Structures are given as structure tokens and as C-alpha cells.
Rosetta silent file (secondary structure, phi, psi, omega in degrees, C-alpha in Angstrom):
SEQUENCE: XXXXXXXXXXXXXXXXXXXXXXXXXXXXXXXXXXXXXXXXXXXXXXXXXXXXXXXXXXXXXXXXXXXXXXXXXXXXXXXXXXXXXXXXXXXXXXXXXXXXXXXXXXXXXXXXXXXXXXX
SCORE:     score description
SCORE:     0.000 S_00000001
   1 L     0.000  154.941  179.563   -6.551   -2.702  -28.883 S_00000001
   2 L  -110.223  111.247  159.957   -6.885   -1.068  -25.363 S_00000001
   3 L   -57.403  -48.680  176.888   -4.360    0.841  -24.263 S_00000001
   4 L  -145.076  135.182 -169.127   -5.347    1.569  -20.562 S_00000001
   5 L   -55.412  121.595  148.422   -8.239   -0.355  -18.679 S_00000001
   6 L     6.672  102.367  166.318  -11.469    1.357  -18.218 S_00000001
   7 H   -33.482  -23.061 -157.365  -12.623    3.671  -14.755 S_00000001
   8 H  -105.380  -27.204  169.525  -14.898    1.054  -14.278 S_00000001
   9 H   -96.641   -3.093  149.991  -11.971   -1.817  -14.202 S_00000001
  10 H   -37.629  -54.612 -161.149   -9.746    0.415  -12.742 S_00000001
  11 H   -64.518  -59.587  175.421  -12.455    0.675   -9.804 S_00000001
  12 H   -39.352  -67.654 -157.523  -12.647   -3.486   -9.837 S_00000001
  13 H   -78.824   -0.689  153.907   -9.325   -3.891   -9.562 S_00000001
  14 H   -39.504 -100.807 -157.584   -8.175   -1.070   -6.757 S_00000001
  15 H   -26.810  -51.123  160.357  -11.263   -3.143   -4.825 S_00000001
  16 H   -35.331  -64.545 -156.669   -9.238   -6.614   -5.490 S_00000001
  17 H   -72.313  -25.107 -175.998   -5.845   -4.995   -4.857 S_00000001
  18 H   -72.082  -12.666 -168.399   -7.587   -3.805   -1.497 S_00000001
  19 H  -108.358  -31.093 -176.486   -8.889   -7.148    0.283 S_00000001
  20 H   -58.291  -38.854 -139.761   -5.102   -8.479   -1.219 S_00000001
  21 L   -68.163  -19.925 -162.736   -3.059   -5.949    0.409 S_00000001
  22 L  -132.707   27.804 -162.356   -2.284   -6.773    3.620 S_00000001
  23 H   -78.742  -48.206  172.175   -3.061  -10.657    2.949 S_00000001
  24 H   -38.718   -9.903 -179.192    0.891  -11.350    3.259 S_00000001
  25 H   -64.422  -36.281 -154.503    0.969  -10.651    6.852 S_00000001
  26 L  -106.621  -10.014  159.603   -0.648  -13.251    7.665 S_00000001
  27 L   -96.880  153.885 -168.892    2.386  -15.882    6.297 S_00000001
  28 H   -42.326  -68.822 -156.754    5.115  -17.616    8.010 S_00000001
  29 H   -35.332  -62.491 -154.338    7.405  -16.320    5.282 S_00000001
  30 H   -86.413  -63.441  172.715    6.523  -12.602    6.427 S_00000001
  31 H   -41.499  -32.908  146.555    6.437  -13.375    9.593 S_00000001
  32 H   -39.996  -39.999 -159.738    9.937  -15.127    9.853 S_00000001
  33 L  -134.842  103.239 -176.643   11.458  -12.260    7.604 S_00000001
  34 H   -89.780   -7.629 -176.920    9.121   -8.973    8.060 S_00000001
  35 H   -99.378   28.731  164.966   11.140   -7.185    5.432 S_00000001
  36 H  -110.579    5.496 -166.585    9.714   -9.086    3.144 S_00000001
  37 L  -110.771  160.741 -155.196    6.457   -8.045    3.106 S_00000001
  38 L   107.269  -32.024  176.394    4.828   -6.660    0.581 S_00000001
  39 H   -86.930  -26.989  177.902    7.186   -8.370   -1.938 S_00000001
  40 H   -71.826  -51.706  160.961    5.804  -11.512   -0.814 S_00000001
  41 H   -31.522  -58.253 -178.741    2.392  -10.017   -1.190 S_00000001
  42 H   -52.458  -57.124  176.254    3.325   -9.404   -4.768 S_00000001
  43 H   -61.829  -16.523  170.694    4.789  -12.647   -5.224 S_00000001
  44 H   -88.404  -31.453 -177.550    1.733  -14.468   -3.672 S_00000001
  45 H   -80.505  -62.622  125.137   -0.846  -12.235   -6.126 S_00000001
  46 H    28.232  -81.194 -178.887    1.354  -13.360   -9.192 S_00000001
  47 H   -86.433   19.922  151.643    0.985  -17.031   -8.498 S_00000001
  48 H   -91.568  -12.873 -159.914   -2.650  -16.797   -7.712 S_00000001
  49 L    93.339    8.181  172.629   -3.042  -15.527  -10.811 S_00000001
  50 L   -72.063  164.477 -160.727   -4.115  -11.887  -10.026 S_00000001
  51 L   -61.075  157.634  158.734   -3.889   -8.773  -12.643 S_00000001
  52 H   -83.765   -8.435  156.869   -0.071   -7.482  -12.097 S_00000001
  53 H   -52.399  -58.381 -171.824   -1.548   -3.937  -11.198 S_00000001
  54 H   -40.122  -52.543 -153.786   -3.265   -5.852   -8.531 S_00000001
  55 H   -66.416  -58.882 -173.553    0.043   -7.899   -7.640 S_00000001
  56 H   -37.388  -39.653 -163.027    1.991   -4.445   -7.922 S_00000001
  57 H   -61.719  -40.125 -173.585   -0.393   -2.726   -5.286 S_00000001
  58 H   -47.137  -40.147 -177.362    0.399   -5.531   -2.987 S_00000001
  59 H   -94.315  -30.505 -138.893    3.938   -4.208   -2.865 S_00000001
  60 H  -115.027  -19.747 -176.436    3.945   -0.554   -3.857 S_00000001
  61 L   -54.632  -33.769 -170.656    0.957   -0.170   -1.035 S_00000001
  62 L   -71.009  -36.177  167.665    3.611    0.174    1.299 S_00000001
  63 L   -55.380  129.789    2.855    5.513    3.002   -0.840 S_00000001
  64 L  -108.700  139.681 -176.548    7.162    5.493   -0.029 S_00000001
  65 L  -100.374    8.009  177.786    8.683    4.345    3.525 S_00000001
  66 L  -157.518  169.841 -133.839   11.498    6.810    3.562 S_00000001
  67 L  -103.440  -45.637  177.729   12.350   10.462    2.170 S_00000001
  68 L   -78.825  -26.171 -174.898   14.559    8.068   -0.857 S_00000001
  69 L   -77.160  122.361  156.053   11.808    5.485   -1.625 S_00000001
  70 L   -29.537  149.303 -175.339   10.156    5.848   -4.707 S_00000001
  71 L   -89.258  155.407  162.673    6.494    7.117   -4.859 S_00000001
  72 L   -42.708 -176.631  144.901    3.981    4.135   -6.650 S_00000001
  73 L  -126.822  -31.153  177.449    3.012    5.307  -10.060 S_00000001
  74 L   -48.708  150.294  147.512    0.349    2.525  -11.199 S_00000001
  75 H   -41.769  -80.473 -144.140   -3.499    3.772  -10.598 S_00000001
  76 H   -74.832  -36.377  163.975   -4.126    1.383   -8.650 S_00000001
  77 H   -38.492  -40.529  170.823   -0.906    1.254   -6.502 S_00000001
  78 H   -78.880  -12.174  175.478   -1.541    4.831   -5.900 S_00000001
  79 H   -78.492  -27.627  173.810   -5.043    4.499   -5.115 S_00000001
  80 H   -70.929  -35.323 -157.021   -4.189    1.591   -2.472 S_00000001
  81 H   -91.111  -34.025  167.011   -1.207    3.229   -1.006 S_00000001
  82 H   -22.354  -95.054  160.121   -3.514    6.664   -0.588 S_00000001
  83 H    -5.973 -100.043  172.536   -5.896    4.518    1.236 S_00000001
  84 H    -7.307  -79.234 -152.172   -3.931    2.504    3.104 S_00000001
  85 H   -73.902  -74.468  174.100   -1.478    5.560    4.375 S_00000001
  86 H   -39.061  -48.211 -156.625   -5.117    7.801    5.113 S_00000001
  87 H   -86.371   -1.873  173.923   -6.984    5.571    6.704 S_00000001
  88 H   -77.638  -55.470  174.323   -3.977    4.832    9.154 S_00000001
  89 H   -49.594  -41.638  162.072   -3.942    8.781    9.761 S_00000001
  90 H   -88.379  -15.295  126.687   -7.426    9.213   10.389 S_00000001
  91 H     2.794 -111.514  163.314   -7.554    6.156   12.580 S_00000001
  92 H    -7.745  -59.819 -167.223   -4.833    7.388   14.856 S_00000001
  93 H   -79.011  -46.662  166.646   -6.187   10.976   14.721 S_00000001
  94 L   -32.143  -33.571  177.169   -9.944    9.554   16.117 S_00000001
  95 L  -124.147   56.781  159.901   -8.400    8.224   18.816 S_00000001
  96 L    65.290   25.816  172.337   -6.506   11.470   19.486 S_00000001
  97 L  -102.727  100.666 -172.297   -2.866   10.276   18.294 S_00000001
  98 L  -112.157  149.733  176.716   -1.066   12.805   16.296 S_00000001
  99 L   -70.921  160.567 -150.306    2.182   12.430   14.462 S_00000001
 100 L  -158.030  132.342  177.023    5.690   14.287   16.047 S_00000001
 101 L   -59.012  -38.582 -157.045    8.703   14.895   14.643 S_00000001
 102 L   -89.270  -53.158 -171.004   10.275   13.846   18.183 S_00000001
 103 L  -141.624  122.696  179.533    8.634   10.321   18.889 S_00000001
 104 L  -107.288   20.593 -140.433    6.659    8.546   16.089 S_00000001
 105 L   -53.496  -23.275 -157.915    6.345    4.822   17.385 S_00000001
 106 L   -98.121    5.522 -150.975    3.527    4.574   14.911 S_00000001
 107 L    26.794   56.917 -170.591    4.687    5.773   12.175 S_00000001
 108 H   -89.319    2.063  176.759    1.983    8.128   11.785 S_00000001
 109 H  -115.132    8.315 -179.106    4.406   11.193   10.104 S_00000001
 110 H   -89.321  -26.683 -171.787    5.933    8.636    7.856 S_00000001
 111 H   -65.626  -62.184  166.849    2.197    8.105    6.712 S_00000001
 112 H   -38.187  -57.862 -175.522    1.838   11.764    6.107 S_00000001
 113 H   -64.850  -44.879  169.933    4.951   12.271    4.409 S_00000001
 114 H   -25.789  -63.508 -177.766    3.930    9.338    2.386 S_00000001
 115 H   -67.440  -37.407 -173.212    0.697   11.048    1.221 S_00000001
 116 H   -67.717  -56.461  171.927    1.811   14.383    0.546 S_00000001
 117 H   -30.809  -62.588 -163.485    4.806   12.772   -1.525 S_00000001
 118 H   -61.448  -52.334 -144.015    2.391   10.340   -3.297 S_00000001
 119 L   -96.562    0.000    0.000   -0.137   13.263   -4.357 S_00000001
């Protein structure tokens, strides 16, 4: 029996959970209700029939949005919400936007705090 999937299906599904992640975004549901997303994400990988790491990532990608929210723990969740959470930080910083304690509209120090947490 296999106890924990492979580096090399780890890598597949991270890749999966990565074109999924932000697919929820793009429905009425999340638009209508925005504080749903990510759970919707989940709930949308789930009935396609995706891995439940995968489904998890959809939602945990998002983790942690405040100083109380849990960090992910899954591989792949943490490997999405790294991603995710970086590439909004180096983004930002390219086109010379850095996060401030004082005015954040971007939530570019929640991203930070995010990583450093997650790590």
C-alpha cells in the first residue's frame, strides 16, 4: 500500500491544483457571494472529480488571510498557496509597489505575512 504519493505525483498534482486555483472566480456563485471563494473552488474540484489534495489547494490557496487563520498543511496546498502569495509579491514589487503597514489596498503585507507564516 502507498502511504504518501510520489515527488513525481506530488509535482502532477501541485501543476493541476495550479491551472484549478483561481478557476472559481470566474462563477456567478463567487461572484454574487465573494466570500465564498475558494470553498466553491473546492466544491467545484470535488464534483469534477479532481484528487482532494487538488480540491483542498483550491481552498487552502487562499490560507492564511489573517494573523488567526490557519496555515495549509497538505503539500500541495502549501506549494500553491507559496506560489500564489509570491508571485503576487514579486508582481507588485516589479512594478515598484511595496507593502505598508499604513495603507495596503493590495494586500501585498497580508501576502507576506502569509508566506513567512506558511514557511
Amino acid at each position: 500500500a502507498v502511504i504518501s504519493p510520489s515527488r513525481g505525483e506530488i509535482t502532477a498534482l501541485v501543476a493541476r491544483a495550479a491551472v484549478l486555483a483561481k478557476a472559481d472566480l470566474q462563477t456567478e456563485v463567487v461572484g454574487e457571494f465573494p466570500e465564498l471563494q475558494g470553498a466553491m473552488g473546492r466544491k467545484y474540484a470535488l464534483l469534477q472529480g479532481e484528487d482532494a489534495s487538488v480540491a483542498a489547494a483550491a481552498e487552502e490557496h487562499y490560507k492564511p488571510q489573517g494573523p488567526s487563520d490557519r496555515v495549509p498543511t497538505d503539500p500541495v496546498s502549501v506549494a500553491v498557496a507559496l506560489a500564489d502569495k509570491l508571485d503576487t509579491l514579486t508582481g507588485f514589487w516589479a512594478i515598484d509597489e511595496k507593502p505598508t503597514g499604513s495603507k495596503d489596498p493590495f494586500a501585498l503585507r497580508r501576502a507576506a505575512l502569509g508566506v513567512v507564516r506558511i514557511l
